[in-house]
Amino acid sequence: MSKHKRIHDARWEPFSPDGLIYPLFVCAGRNVRQDVPLLEGVSRLSEDNLVEEVKKIYLLGISHILLFGIPKGKDNSARGALSRDNLIAKAVKAVKQAVPQMVVMTDVCLCAYTRQGHCGIIKGGRIDHAATLDALAQMALSHAQAGADFVAPSAMTDGQVARIRNTLDNYGYYDTRIMGYSAKFASYFYGPFRYIADSAPRFGDRRGYQLDYRQDRAAWDKVEQDIREGADIVMVKPALAYLDIIAQVKRKISHPLAVYNVSGEYAMVKQGARGDLWQEKDMVHEIFSAYRRAGADFIITYYAKEIAQWRQDEKT
Ligand code: PBG
């Protein structure tokens, strides 16, 4: 029996899979399931294994996934993200064919595809704004053509939501929606993710385009801009150290609000549980209650599958 006391009086239902969005990492090859040593429970999956995983989690009650691509090669122009039959486009098609009811969201960003590891196209040592918007729009279009329900631009490039909305509409993809990574802070909590996606910047950092965590003003401006540009869901990221931002945004908008329980937040809870500093479920319960209390409608989390499993175990 646990030496820790359980808290039973949940006002929210933090263990409900409703509103959870499960991030999944897609890599090239066949029958690949590569566990990430730094991040227990997270793996890189080839398309065939991805499809099997999606079937399983759908049965557990998870209805939303967010796909990230881990391409084989990188170059200066993110070519791996742009071809019509790119890694993610193919994965979306396969998932939609196997589980059509699954809401498929795709990350639209260049950092995993470019040699420099920045979220945009680099020319002359800096981000080329026009080239980056072109690339992001093309990438988003390829996902829409493959059947993605949502594209989620996360490059923090000014005007990315408007540009993508415009491109999707021009090609007749009026129903493909956009989840904006609207208030995305330059955060140390992303450390483990950059290891999984192999997307750490090779020079400099992301402070030129991600938000400064010492300030809250810019976050609201970004959210407002994304809504103006046509975002259907807006996001605050990370979540745990940014509950004030989540609450402020929630008070001002009627759009659905997503929060991203990012890799560093996830790893902290895992590591603490491993070291017997706390019971994992208790900690997840408290933190996820806080996200809901602050106003999260959707929670993007590597915990989605485990939470859904806990829920199912409780029922049986
Ligand atoms: C960038 C991106 C990041 C994450 C998702 N997409 C962060 C970054 O490297 O700037 C982080 C997610 C996480 O930490 O779980 N395209």
mmCIF file of N, CA and C in Angstrom, residues 95-228:
data_model
loop_
_atom_site.group_PDB
_atom_site.id
_atom_site.type_symbol
_atom_site.label_atom_id
_atom_site.label_comp_id
_atom_site.label_asym_id
_atom_site.label_seq_id
_atom_site.Cartn_x
_atom_site.Cartn_y
_atom_site.Cartn_z
ATOM 1 N N VAL A 95 -3.489 7.003 -40.431
ATOM 2 C CA VAL A 95 -4.281 7.051 -39.191
ATOM 3 C C VAL A 95 -5.751 7.259 -39.515
ATOM 4 N N LYS A 96 -6.023 8.182 -40.421
ATOM 5 C CA LYS A 96 -7.411 8.495 -40.764
ATOM 6 C C LYS A 96 -8.109 7.299 -41.409
ATOM 7 N N GLN A 97 -7.322 6.516 -42.147
ATOM 8 C CA GLN A 97 -7.904 5.341 -42.778
ATOM 9 C C GLN A 97 -8.251 4.281 -41.724
ATOM 10 N N ALA A 98 -7.376 4.137 -40.732
ATOM 11 C CA ALA A 98 -7.570 3.102 -39.714
ATOM 12 C C ALA A 98 -8.604 3.518 -38.662
ATOM 13 N N VAL A 99 -8.555 4.791 -38.243
ATOM 14 C CA VAL A 99 -9.464 5.277 -37.196
ATOM 15 C C VAL A 99 -10.015 6.644 -37.615
ATOM 16 N N PRO A 100 -11.022 6.628 -38.503
ATOM 17 C CA PRO A 100 -11.490 7.903 -39.069
ATOM 18 C C PRO A 100 -12.024 8.881 -38.018
ATOM 19 N N GLN A 101 -12.495 8.353 -36.891
ATOM 20 C CA GLN A 101 -13.065 9.249 -35.868
ATOM 21 C C GLN A 101 -12.009 9.996 -35.079
ATOM 22 N N MET A 102 -10.775 9.551 -35.141
ATOM 23 C CA MET A 102 -9.717 10.220 -34.375
ATOM 24 C C MET A 102 -9.512 11.624 -34.925
ATOM 25 N N VAL A 103 -9.514 12.610 -34.040
ATOM 26 C CA VAL A 103 -9.229 13.985 -34.462
ATOM 27 C C VAL A 103 -7.707 14.127 -34.553
ATOM 28 N N VAL A 104 -7.246 14.356 -35.787
ATOM 29 C CA VAL A 104 -5.802 14.384 -36.006
ATOM 30 C C VAL A 104 -5.322 15.830 -36.144
ATOM 31 N N MET A 105 -4.404 16.203 -35.275
ATOM 32 C CA MET A 105 -3.819 17.538 -35.298
ATOM 33 C C MET A 105 -2.344 17.368 -35.663
ATOM 34 N N THR A 106 -1.790 18.315 -36.384
ATOM 35 C CA THR A 106 -0.381 18.181 -36.768
ATOM 36 C C THR A 106 0.401 19.431 -36.385
ATOM 37 N N ASP A 107 1.591 19.214 -35.875
ATOM 38 C CA ASP A 107 2.467 20.333 -35.554
ATOM 39 C C ASP A 107 3.048 20.882 -36.856
ATOM 40 N N VAL A 108 3.002 22.199 -36.995
ATOM 41 C CA VAL A 108 3.557 22.815 -38.200
ATOM 42 C C VAL A 108 4.693 23.740 -37.776
ATOM 43 N N CYS A 109 5.897 23.227 -37.901
ATOM 44 C CA CYS A 109 7.082 23.964 -37.500
ATOM 45 C C CYS A 109 8.287 23.347 -38.199
ATOM 46 N N LEU A 110 9.325 24.118 -38.382
ATOM 47 C CA LEU A 110 10.441 23.624 -39.191
ATOM 48 C C LEU A 110 11.642 23.131 -38.390
ATOM 49 N N CYS A 111 11.609 23.300 -37.066
ATOM 50 C CA CYS A 111 12.844 23.082 -36.291
ATOM 51 C C CYS A 111 13.393 21.659 -36.373
ATOM 52 N N ALA A 112 12.521 20.670 -36.554
ATOM 53 C CA ALA A 112 13.023 19.291 -36.632
ATOM 54 C C ALA A 112 13.528 18.960 -38.042
ATOM 55 N N TYR A 113 13.229 19.831 -39.003
ATOM 56 C CA TYR A 113 13.536 19.537 -40.409
ATOM 57 C C TYR A 113 14.717 20.317 -40.961
ATOM 58 N N THR A 114 15.119 21.350 -40.217
ATOM 59 C CA THR A 114 16.221 22.171 -40.730
ATOM 60 C C THR A 114 17.517 21.838 -39.996
ATOM 61 N N ARG A 115 18.595 21.974 -40.723
ATOM 62 C CA ARG A 115 19.899 21.661 -40.151
ATOM 63 C C ARG A 115 20.212 22.569 -38.966
ATOM 64 N N GLN A 116 19.740 23.807 -39.028
ATOM 65 C CA GLN A 116 20.089 24.758 -37.971
ATOM 66 C C GLN A 116 19.226 24.586 -36.730
ATOM 67 N N GLY A 117 18.113 23.841 -36.855
ATOM 68 C CA GLY A 117 17.259 23.600 -35.695
ATOM 69 C C GLY A 117 16.475 24.811 -35.228
ATOM 70 N N HIS A 118 16.292 25.779 -36.122
ATOM 71 C CA HIS A 118 15.423 26.894 -35.761
ATOM 72 C C HIS A 118 14.043 26.668 -36.358
ATOM 73 N N CYS A 119 13.059 27.408 -35.843
ATOM 74 C CA CYS A 119 11.679 27.163 -36.255
ATOM 75 C C CYS A 119 11.381 27.728 -37.644
ATOM 76 N N GLY A 120 12.287 28.549 -38.179
ATOM 77 C CA GLY A 120 12.087 29.121 -39.499
ATOM 78 C C GLY A 120 13.250 28.797 -40.424
ATOM 79 N N ILE A 121 13.145 29.307 -41.670
ATOM 80 C CA ILE A 121 14.224 29.131 -42.646
ATOM 81 C C ILE A 121 15.292 30.192 -42.380
ATOM 82 N N ILE A 122 16.529 29.748 -42.296
ATOM 83 C CA ILE A 122 17.620 30.682 -42.004
ATOM 84 C C ILE A 122 18.309 31.098 -43.310
ATOM 85 N N LYS A 123 18.417 32.414 -43.468
ATOM 86 C CA LYS A 123 19.213 32.919 -44.598
ATOM 87 C C LYS A 123 20.110 34.007 -44.072
ATOM 88 N N GLY A 124 21.376 33.911 -44.374
ATOM 89 C CA GLY A 124 22.339 34.913 -43.902
ATOM 90 C C GLY A 124 22.367 35.009 -42.382
ATOM 91 N N GLY A 125 22.206 33.882 -41.704
ATOM 92 C CA GLY A 125 22.333 33.873 -40.247
ATOM 93 C C GLY A 125 21.094 34.326 -39.492
ATOM 94 N N ARG A 126 20.034 34.681 -40.214
ATOM 95 C CA ARG A 126 18.812 35.054 -39.505
ATOM 96 C C ARG A 126 17.579 34.444 -40.163
ATOM 97 N N ILE A 127 16.464 34.503 -39.447
ATOM 98 C CA ILE A 127 15.249 33.897 -39.991
ATOM 99 C C ILE A 127 14.695 34.745 -41.133
ATOM 100 N N ASP A 128 14.478 34.097 -42.256
ATOM 101 C CA ASP A 128 13.894 34.781 -43.413
ATOM 102 C C ASP A 128 12.371 34.644 -43.293
ATOM 103 N N HIS A 129 11.742 35.774 -43.010
ATOM 104 C CA HIS A 129 10.319 35.767 -42.681
ATOM 105 C C HIS A 129 9.459 35.255 -43.832
ATOM 106 N N ALA A 130 9.712 35.792 -45.025
ATOM 107 C CA ALA A 130 8.876 35.417 -46.179
ATOM 108 C C ALA A 130 9.046 33.939 -46.518
ATOM 109 N N ALA A 131 10.300 33.484 -46.527
ATOM 110 C CA ALA A 131 10.549 32.075 -46.864
ATOM 111 C C ALA A 131 9.942 31.151 -45.807
ATOM 112 N N THR A 132 9.969 31.590 -44.566
ATOM 113 C CA THR A 132 9.411 30.774 -43.486
ATOM 114 C C THR A 132 7.894 30.654 -43.638
ATOM 115 N N LEU A 133 7.228 31.779 -43.926
ATOM 116 C CA LEU A 133 5.765 31.723 -44.105
ATOM 117 C C LEU A 133 5.395 30.822 -45.282
ATOM 118 N N ASP A 134 6.166 30.929 -46.370
ATOM 119 C CA ASP A 134 5.904 30.058 -47.532
ATOM 120 C C ASP A 134 5.993 28.592 -47.125
ATOM 121 N N ALA A 135 7.059 28.272 -46.400
ATOM 122 C CA ALA A 135 7.287 26.879 -46.026
ATOM 123 C C ALA A 135 6.203 26.387 -45.069
ATOM 124 N N LEU A 136 5.841 27.207 -44.094
ATOM 125 C CA LEU A 136 4.826 26.784 -43.121
ATOM 126 C C LEU A 136 3.479 26.555 -43.814
ATOM 127 N N ALA A 137 3.162 27.446 -44.770
ATOM 128 C CA ALA A 137 1.881 27.309 -45.474
ATOM 129 C C ALA A 137 1.872 26.033 -46.305
ATOM 130 N N GLN A 138 2.985 25.754 -46.940
ATOM 131 C CA GLN A 138 3.062 24.546 -47.775
ATOM 132 C C GLN A 138 2.965 23.279 -46.919
ATOM 133 N N MET A 139 3.629 23.337 -45.776
ATOM 134 C CA MET A 139 3.606 22.201 -44.859
ATOM 135 C C MET A 139 2.175 21.967 -44.355
ATOM 136 N N ALA A 140 1.522 23.035 -43.941
ATOM 137 C CA ALA A 140 0.152 22.915 -43.427
ATOM 138 C C ALA A 140 -0.780 22.378 -44.511
ATOM 139 N N LEU A 141 -0.603 22.875 -45.729
ATOM 140 C CA LEU A 141 -1.453 22.421 -46.831
ATOM 141 C C LEU A 141 -1.288 20.913 -47.066
ATOM 142 N N SER A 142 -0.053 20.442 -47.002
ATOM 143 C CA SER A 142 0.177 19.012 -47.236
ATOM 144 C C SER A 142 -0.537 18.168 -46.165
ATOM 145 N N HIS A 143 -0.586 18.679 -44.941
ATOM 146 C CA HIS A 143 -1.284 17.949 -43.874
ATOM 147 C C HIS A 143 -2.796 17.966 -44.114
ATOM 148 N N ALA A 144 -3.291 19.117 -44.552
ATOM 149 C CA ALA A 144 -4.732 19.229 -44.826
ATOM 150 C C ALA A 144 -5.119 18.302 -45.969
ATOM 151 N N GLN A 145 -4.291 18.273 -46.988
ATOM 152 C CA GLN A 145 -4.578 17.408 -48.139
ATOM 153 C C GLN A 145 -4.603 15.939 -47.731
ATOM 154 N N ALA A 146 -3.823 15.617 -46.718
ATOM 155 C CA ALA A 146 -3.772 14.231 -46.243
ATOM 156 C C ALA A 146 -4.952 13.901 -45.333
ATOM 157 N N GLY A 147 -5.679 14.942 -44.890
ATOM 158 C CA GLY A 147 -6.859 14.678 -44.074
ATOM 159 C C GLY A 147 -6.769 15.132 -42.622
ATOM 160 N N ALA A 148 -5.764 15.930 -42.287
ATOM 161 C CA ALA A 148 -5.656 16.427 -40.905
ATOM 162 C C ALA A 148 -6.883 17.273 -40.562
ATOM 163 N N ASP A 149 -7.359 17.157 -39.338
ATOM 164 C CA ASP A 149 -8.499 17.959 -38.899
ATOM 165 C C ASP A 149 -8.051 19.338 -38.438
ATOM 166 N N PHE A 150 -6.887 19.374 -37.810
ATOM 167 C CA PHE A 150 -6.321 20.631 -37.317
ATOM 168 C C PHE A 150 -4.859 20.701 -37.715
ATOM 169 N N VAL A 151 -4.400 21.872 -38.110
ATOM 170 C CA VAL A 151 -2.962 22.098 -38.201
ATOM 171 C C VAL A 151 -2.599 23.057 -37.064
ATOM 172 N N ALA A 152 -1.415 22.858 -36.512
ATOM 173 C CA ALA A 152 -1.037 23.636 -35.329
ATOM 174 C C ALA A 152 0.318 24.304 -35.535
ATOM 175 N N PRO A 153 0.293 25.523 -36.078
ATOM 176 C CA PRO A 153 1.551 26.224 -36.316
ATOM 177 C C PRO A 153 2.222 26.619 -35.005
ATOM 178 N N SER A 154 3.485 26.210 -34.838
ATOM 179 C CA SER A 154 4.174 26.480 -33.574
ATOM 180 C C SER A 154 5.489 27.216 -33.767
ATOM 181 N N ALA A 155 5.670 27.805 -34.949
ATOM 182 C CA ALA A 155 6.959 28.451 -35.228
ATOM 183 C C ALA A 155 7.058 29.858 -34.646
ATOM 184 N N MET A 156 5.945 30.407 -34.178
ATOM 185 C CA MET A 156 5.901 31.775 -33.656
ATOM 186 C C MET A 156 6.371 32.788 -34.707
ATOM 187 N N THR A 157 6.057 32.503 -35.958
ATOM 188 C CA THR A 157 6.383 33.439 -37.042
ATOM 189 C C THR A 157 5.213 34.404 -37.196
ATOM 190 N N ASP A 158 5.513 35.675 -37.198
ATOM 191 C CA ASP A 158 4.454 36.672 -37.259
ATOM 192 C C ASP A 158 3.593 36.462 -38.507
ATOM 193 N N GLY A 159 2.287 36.377 -38.319
ATOM 194 C CA GLY A 159 1.379 36.233 -39.452
ATOM 195 C C GLY A 159 1.162 34.804 -39.909
ATOM 196 N N GLN A 160 1.679 33.827 -39.175
ATOM 197 C CA GLN A 160 1.593 32.438 -39.651
ATOM 198 C C GLN A 160 0.153 31.918 -39.708
ATOM 199 N N VAL A 161 -0.679 32.313 -38.757
ATOM 200 C CA VAL A 161 -2.049 31.795 -38.749
ATOM 201 C C VAL A 161 -2.818 32.344 -39.954
ATOM 202 N N ALA A 162 -2.697 33.648 -40.201
ATOM 203 C CA ALA A 162 -3.400 34.258 -41.335
ATOM 204 C C ALA A 162 -2.951 33.624 -42.644
ATOM 205 N N ARG A 163 -1.640 33.442 -42.759
ATOM 206 C CA ARG A 163 -1.110 32.907 -44.005
ATOM 207 C C ARG A 163 -1.598 31.473 -44.249
ATOM 208 N N ILE A 164 -1.610 30.687 -43.192
ATOM 209 C CA ILE A 164 -2.055 29.300 -43.330
ATOM 210 C C ILE A 164 -3.559 29.253 -43.619
ATOM 211 N N ARG A 165 -4.340 30.070 -42.901
ATOM 212 C CA ARG A 165 -5.800 30.110 -43.139
ATOM 213 C C ARG A 165 -6.074 30.442 -44.602
ATOM 214 N N ASN A 166 -5.354 31.436 -45.078
ATOM 215 C CA ASN A 166 -5.522 31.879 -46.441
ATOM 216 C C ASN A 166 -5.211 30.780 -47.454
ATOM 217 N N THR A 167 -4.100 30.115 -47.224
ATOM 218 C CA THR A 167 -3.687 29.046 -48.134
ATOM 219 C C THR A 167 -4.707 27.905 -48.111
ATOM 220 N N LEU A 168 -5.134 27.515 -46.912
ATOM 221 C CA LEU A 168 -6.101 26.412 -46.815
ATOM 222 C C LEU A 168 -7.395 26.784 -47.544
ATOM 223 N N ASP A 169 -7.844 28.009 -47.353
ATOM 224 C CA ASP A 169 -9.081 28.441 -48.013
ATOM 225 C C ASP A 169 -8.922 28.457 -49.535
ATOM 226 N N ASN A 170 -7.770 28.960 -49.983
ATOM 227 C CA ASN A 170 -7.534 29.022 -51.433
ATOM 228 C C ASN A 170 -7.607 27.656 -52.081
ATOM 229 N N TYR A 171 -7.216 26.641 -51.334
ATOM 230 C CA TYR A 171 -7.246 25.285 -51.884
ATOM 231 C C TYR A 171 -8.529 24.537 -51.524
ATOM 232 N N GLY A 172 -9.461 25.245 -50.900
ATOM 233 C CA GLY A 172 -10.759 24.625 -50.602
ATOM 234 C C GLY A 172 -10.822 23.854 -49.300
ATOM 235 N N TYR A 173 -9.796 23.988 -48.466
ATOM 236 C CA TYR A 173 -9.815 23.269 -47.180
ATOM 237 C C TYR A 173 -10.408 24.150 -46.079
ATOM 238 N N TYR A 174 -11.659 24.551 -46.294
ATOM 239 C CA TYR A 174 -12.307 25.464 -45.352
ATOM 240 C C TYR A 174 -12.513 24.809 -43.987
ATOM 241 N N ASP A 175 -12.670 23.486 -44.005
ATOM 242 C CA ASP A 175 -12.999 22.796 -42.748
ATOM 243 C C ASP A 175 -11.776 22.384 -41.944
ATOM 244 N N THR A 176 -10.608 22.540 -42.516
ATOM 245 C CA THR A 176 -9.410 22.224 -41.739
ATOM 246 C C THR A 176 -9.191 23.376 -40.772
ATOM 247 N N ARG A 177 -9.108 23.038 -39.495
ATOM 248 C CA ARG A 177 -9.026 24.098 -38.484
ATOM 249 C C ARG A 177 -7.598 24.352 -38.026
ATOM 250 N N ILE A 178 -7.474 25.438 -37.304
ATOM 251 C CA ILE A 178 -6.131 25.832 -36.861
ATOM 252 C C ILE A 178 -6.089 25.961 -35.331
ATOM 253 N N MET A 179 -5.113 25.285 -34.760
ATOM 254 C CA MET A 179 -4.829 25.490 -33.337
ATOM 255 C C MET A 179 -3.535 26.283 -33.274
ATOM 256 N N GLY A 180 -3.621 27.504 -32.793
ATOM 257 C CA GLY A 180 -2.424 28.350 -32.731
ATOM 258 C C GLY A 180 -1.656 28.103 -31.439
ATOM 259 N N TYR A 181 -0.349 27.944 -31.564
ATOM 260 C CA TYR A 181 0.497 27.925 -30.359
ATOM 261 C C TYR A 181 0.690 29.391 -30.010
ATOM 262 N N SER A 182 -0.367 30.006 -29.514
ATOM 263 C CA SER A 182 -0.392 31.468 -29.505
ATOM 264 C C SER A 182 0.604 32.073 -28.537
ATOM 265 N N ALA A 183 0.489 31.693 -27.267
ATOM 266 C CA ALA A 183 1.377 32.259 -26.256
ATOM 267 C C ALA A 183 2.407 31.214 -25.895
ATOM 268 N N LYS A 184 3.480 31.212 -26.661
ATOM 269 C CA LYS A 184 4.511 30.201 -26.464
ATOM 270 C C LYS A 184 5.756 30.883 -25.919
ATOM 271 N N PHE A 185 6.094 30.523 -24.704
ATOM 272 C CA PHE A 185 7.213 31.178 -24.032
ATOM 273 C C PHE A 185 8.530 30.470 -24.345
ATOM 274 N N ALA A 186 9.600 31.229 -24.363
ATOM 275 C CA ALA A 186 10.947 30.653 -24.504
ATOM 276 C C ALA A 186 11.242 29.994 -23.162
ATOM 277 N N SER A 187 11.150 28.663 -23.113
ATOM 278 C CA SER A 187 11.116 27.982 -21.817
ATOM 279 C C SER A 187 12.174 26.904 -21.682
ATOM 280 N N TYR A 188 12.721 26.811 -20.480
ATOM 281 C CA TYR A 188 13.647 25.726 -20.166
ATOM 282 C C TYR A 188 12.912 24.393 -20.043
ATOM 283 N N PHE A 189 11.593 24.461 -19.914
ATOM 284 C CA PHE A 189 10.802 23.238 -19.782
ATOM 285 C C PHE A 189 10.756 22.423 -21.080
ATOM 286 N N TYR A 190 11.261 22.960 -22.190
ATOM 287 C CA TYR A 190 11.227 22.219 -23.462
ATOM 288 C C TYR A 190 12.427 21.290 -23.634
ATOM 289 N N GLY A 191 13.355 21.327 -22.678
ATOM 290 C CA GLY A 191 14.604 20.570 -22.819
ATOM 291 C C GLY A 191 14.429 19.146 -23.316
ATOM 292 N N PRO A 192 13.636 18.316 -22.637
ATOM 293 C CA PRO A 192 13.522 16.917 -23.063
ATOM 294 C C PRO A 192 12.933 16.765 -24.462
ATOM 295 N N PHE A 193 12.017 17.635 -24.829
ATOM 296 C CA PHE A 193 11.401 17.555 -26.161
ATOM 297 C C PHE A 193 12.442 17.713 -27.261
ATOM 298 N N ARG A 194 13.338 18.659 -27.054
ATOM 299 C CA ARG A 194 14.325 18.914 -28.108
ATOM 300 C C ARG A 194 15.218 17.703 -28.312
ATOM 301 N N TYR A 195 15.342 16.932 -27.254
ATOM 302 C CA TYR A 195 16.102 15.697 -27.368
ATOM 303 C C TYR A 195 15.300 14.663 -28.185
ATOM 304 N N ILE A 196 14.013 14.533 -27.905
ATOM 305 C CA ILE A 196 13.188 13.570 -28.649
ATOM 306 C C ILE A 196 13.121 13.933 -30.122
ATOM 307 N N ALA A 197 12.856 15.219 -30.382
ATOM 308 C CA ALA A 197 12.635 15.638 -31.764
ATOM 309 C C ALA A 197 13.946 16.023 -32.443
ATOM 310 N N ASP A 198 15.029 15.974 -31.706
ATOM 311 C CA ASP A 198 16.328 16.384 -32.230
ATOM 312 C C ASP A 198 16.206 17.761 -32.882
ATOM 313 N N SER A 199 15.654 18.685 -32.137
ATOM 314 C CA SER A 199 15.323 19.990 -32.724
ATOM 315 C C SER A 199 15.942 21.157 -31.968
ATOM 316 N N ALA A 200 16.999 20.885 -31.192
ATOM 317 C CA ALA A 200 17.625 22.001 -30.470
ATOM 318 C C ALA A 200 18.314 22.931 -31.457
ATOM 319 N N PRO A 201 18.236 24.250 -31.255
ATOM 320 C CA PRO A 201 18.911 25.167 -32.170
ATOM 321 C C PRO A 201 20.421 24.942 -32.159
ATOM 322 N N ARG A 202 21.031 24.934 -33.340
ATOM 323 C CA ARG A 202 22.466 24.707 -33.435
ATOM 324 C C ARG A 202 23.251 25.982 -33.145
ATOM 325 N N PHE A 203 22.600 27.115 -33.236
ATOM 326 C CA PHE A 203 23.237 28.365 -32.794
ATOM 327 C C PHE A 203 22.161 29.241 -32.169
ATOM 328 N N GLY A 204 22.570 30.090 -31.222
ATOM 329 C CA GLY A 204 21.628 31.022 -30.596
ATOM 330 C C GLY A 204 20.547 30.297 -29.815
ATOM 331 N N ASP A 205 19.413 30.983 -29.603
ATOM 332 C CA ASP A 205 18.291 30.377 -28.883
ATOM 333 C C ASP A 205 16.999 30.842 -29.549
ATOM 334 N N ARG A 206 15.843 30.592 -28.887
ATOM 335 C CA ARG A 206 14.578 30.937 -29.517
ATOM 336 C C ARG A 206 13.980 32.231 -28.952
ATOM 337 N N ARG A 207 14.813 32.979 -28.231
ATOM 338 C CA ARG A 207 14.228 34.153 -27.585
ATOM 339 C C ARG A 207 13.830 35.243 -28.563
ATOM 340 N N GLY A 208 14.350 35.155 -29.794
ATOM 341 C CA GLY A 208 13.968 36.144 -30.801
ATOM 342 C C GLY A 208 12.520 35.986 -31.232
ATOM 343 N N TYR A 209 11.956 34.777 -31.124
ATOM 344 C CA TYR A 209 10.576 34.608 -31.591
ATOM 345 C C TYR A 209 9.640 34.008 -30.560
ATOM 346 N N GLN A 210 10.185 33.428 -29.483
ATOM 347 C CA GLN A 210 9.292 32.976 -28.415
ATOM 348 C C GLN A 210 9.222 34.060 -27.333
ATOM 349 N N LEU A 211 8.228 33.949 -26.450
ATOM 350 C CA LEU A 211 7.972 35.047 -25.520
ATOM 351 C C LEU A 211 8.879 35.007 -24.289
ATOM 352 N N ASP A 212 9.123 36.192 -23.743
ATOM 353 C CA ASP A 212 9.952 36.354 -22.554
ATOM 354 C C ASP A 212 9.100 36.044 -21.319
ATOM 355 N N TYR A 213 9.539 35.073 -20.522
ATOM 356 C CA TYR A 213 8.693 34.659 -19.387
ATOM 357 C C TYR A 213 8.632 35.676 -18.248
ATOM 358 N N ARG A 214 9.397 36.739 -18.349
ATOM 359 C CA ARG A 214 9.310 37.759 -17.295
ATOM 360 C C ARG A 214 8.126 38.698 -17.518
ATOM 361 N N GLN A 215 7.487 38.555 -18.672
ATOM 362 C CA GLN A 215 6.394 39.481 -18.989
ATOM 363 C C GLN A 215 5.127 38.742 -19.379
ATOM 364 N N ASP A 216 3.970 39.365 -19.125
ATOM 365 C CA ASP A 216 2.722 38.706 -19.509
ATOM 366 C C ASP A 216 1.964 39.443 -20.608
ATOM 367 N N ARG A 217 2.331 40.698 -20.862
ATOM 368 C CA ARG A 217 1.617 41.514 -21.843
ATOM 369 C C ARG A 217 1.608 40.901 -23.246
ATOM 370 N N ALA A 218 2.808 40.517 -23.686
ATOM 371 C CA ALA A 218 2.953 40.048 -25.059
ATOM 372 C C ALA A 218 2.122 38.802 -25.301
ATOM 373 N N ALA A 219 1.904 38.016 -24.248
ATOM 374 C CA ALA A 219 1.140 36.773 -24.406
ATOM 375 C C ALA A 219 -0.267 37.094 -24.888
ATOM 376 N N TRP A 220 -0.871 38.079 -24.244
ATOM 377 C CA TRP A 220 -2.233 38.432 -24.639
ATOM 378 C C TRP A 220 -2.274 38.974 -26.075
ATOM 379 N N ASP A 221 -1.287 39.802 -26.429
ATOM 380 C CA ASP A 221 -1.242 40.333 -27.798
ATOM 381 C C ASP A 221 -1.191 39.204 -28.819
ATOM 382 N N LYS A 222 -0.406 38.193 -28.503
ATOM 383 C CA LYS A 222 -0.259 37.066 -29.439
ATOM 384 C C LYS A 222 -1.567 36.285 -29.558
ATOM 385 N N VAL A 223 -2.225 36.076 -28.437
ATOM 386 C CA VAL A 223 -3.497 35.353 -28.461
ATOM 387 C C VAL A 223 -4.508 36.125 -29.302
ATOM 388 N N GLU A 224 -4.562 37.421 -29.047
ATOM 389 C CA GLU A 224 -5.506 38.261 -29.777
ATOM 390 C C GLU A 224 -5.206 38.234 -31.272
ATOM 391 N N GLN A 225 -3.938 38.307 -31.593
ATOM 392 C CA GLN A 225 -3.537 38.283 -32.999
ATOM 393 C C GLN A 225 -3.951 36.960 -33.656
ATOM 394 N N ASP A 226 -3.703 35.853 -32.985
ATOM 395 C CA ASP A 226 -4.070 34.551 -33.554
ATOM 396 C C ASP A 226 -5.579 34.449 -33.783
ATOM 397 N N ILE A 227 -6.354 34.960 -32.842
ATOM 398 C CA ILE A 227 -7.807 34.908 -32.996
ATOM 399 C C ILE A 227 -8.234 35.768 -34.189
ATOM 400 N N ARG A 228 -7.636 36.942 -34.266
ATOM 401 C CA ARG A 228 -7.933 37.837 -35.403
ATOM 402 C C ARG A 228 -7.580 37.167 -36.725
#
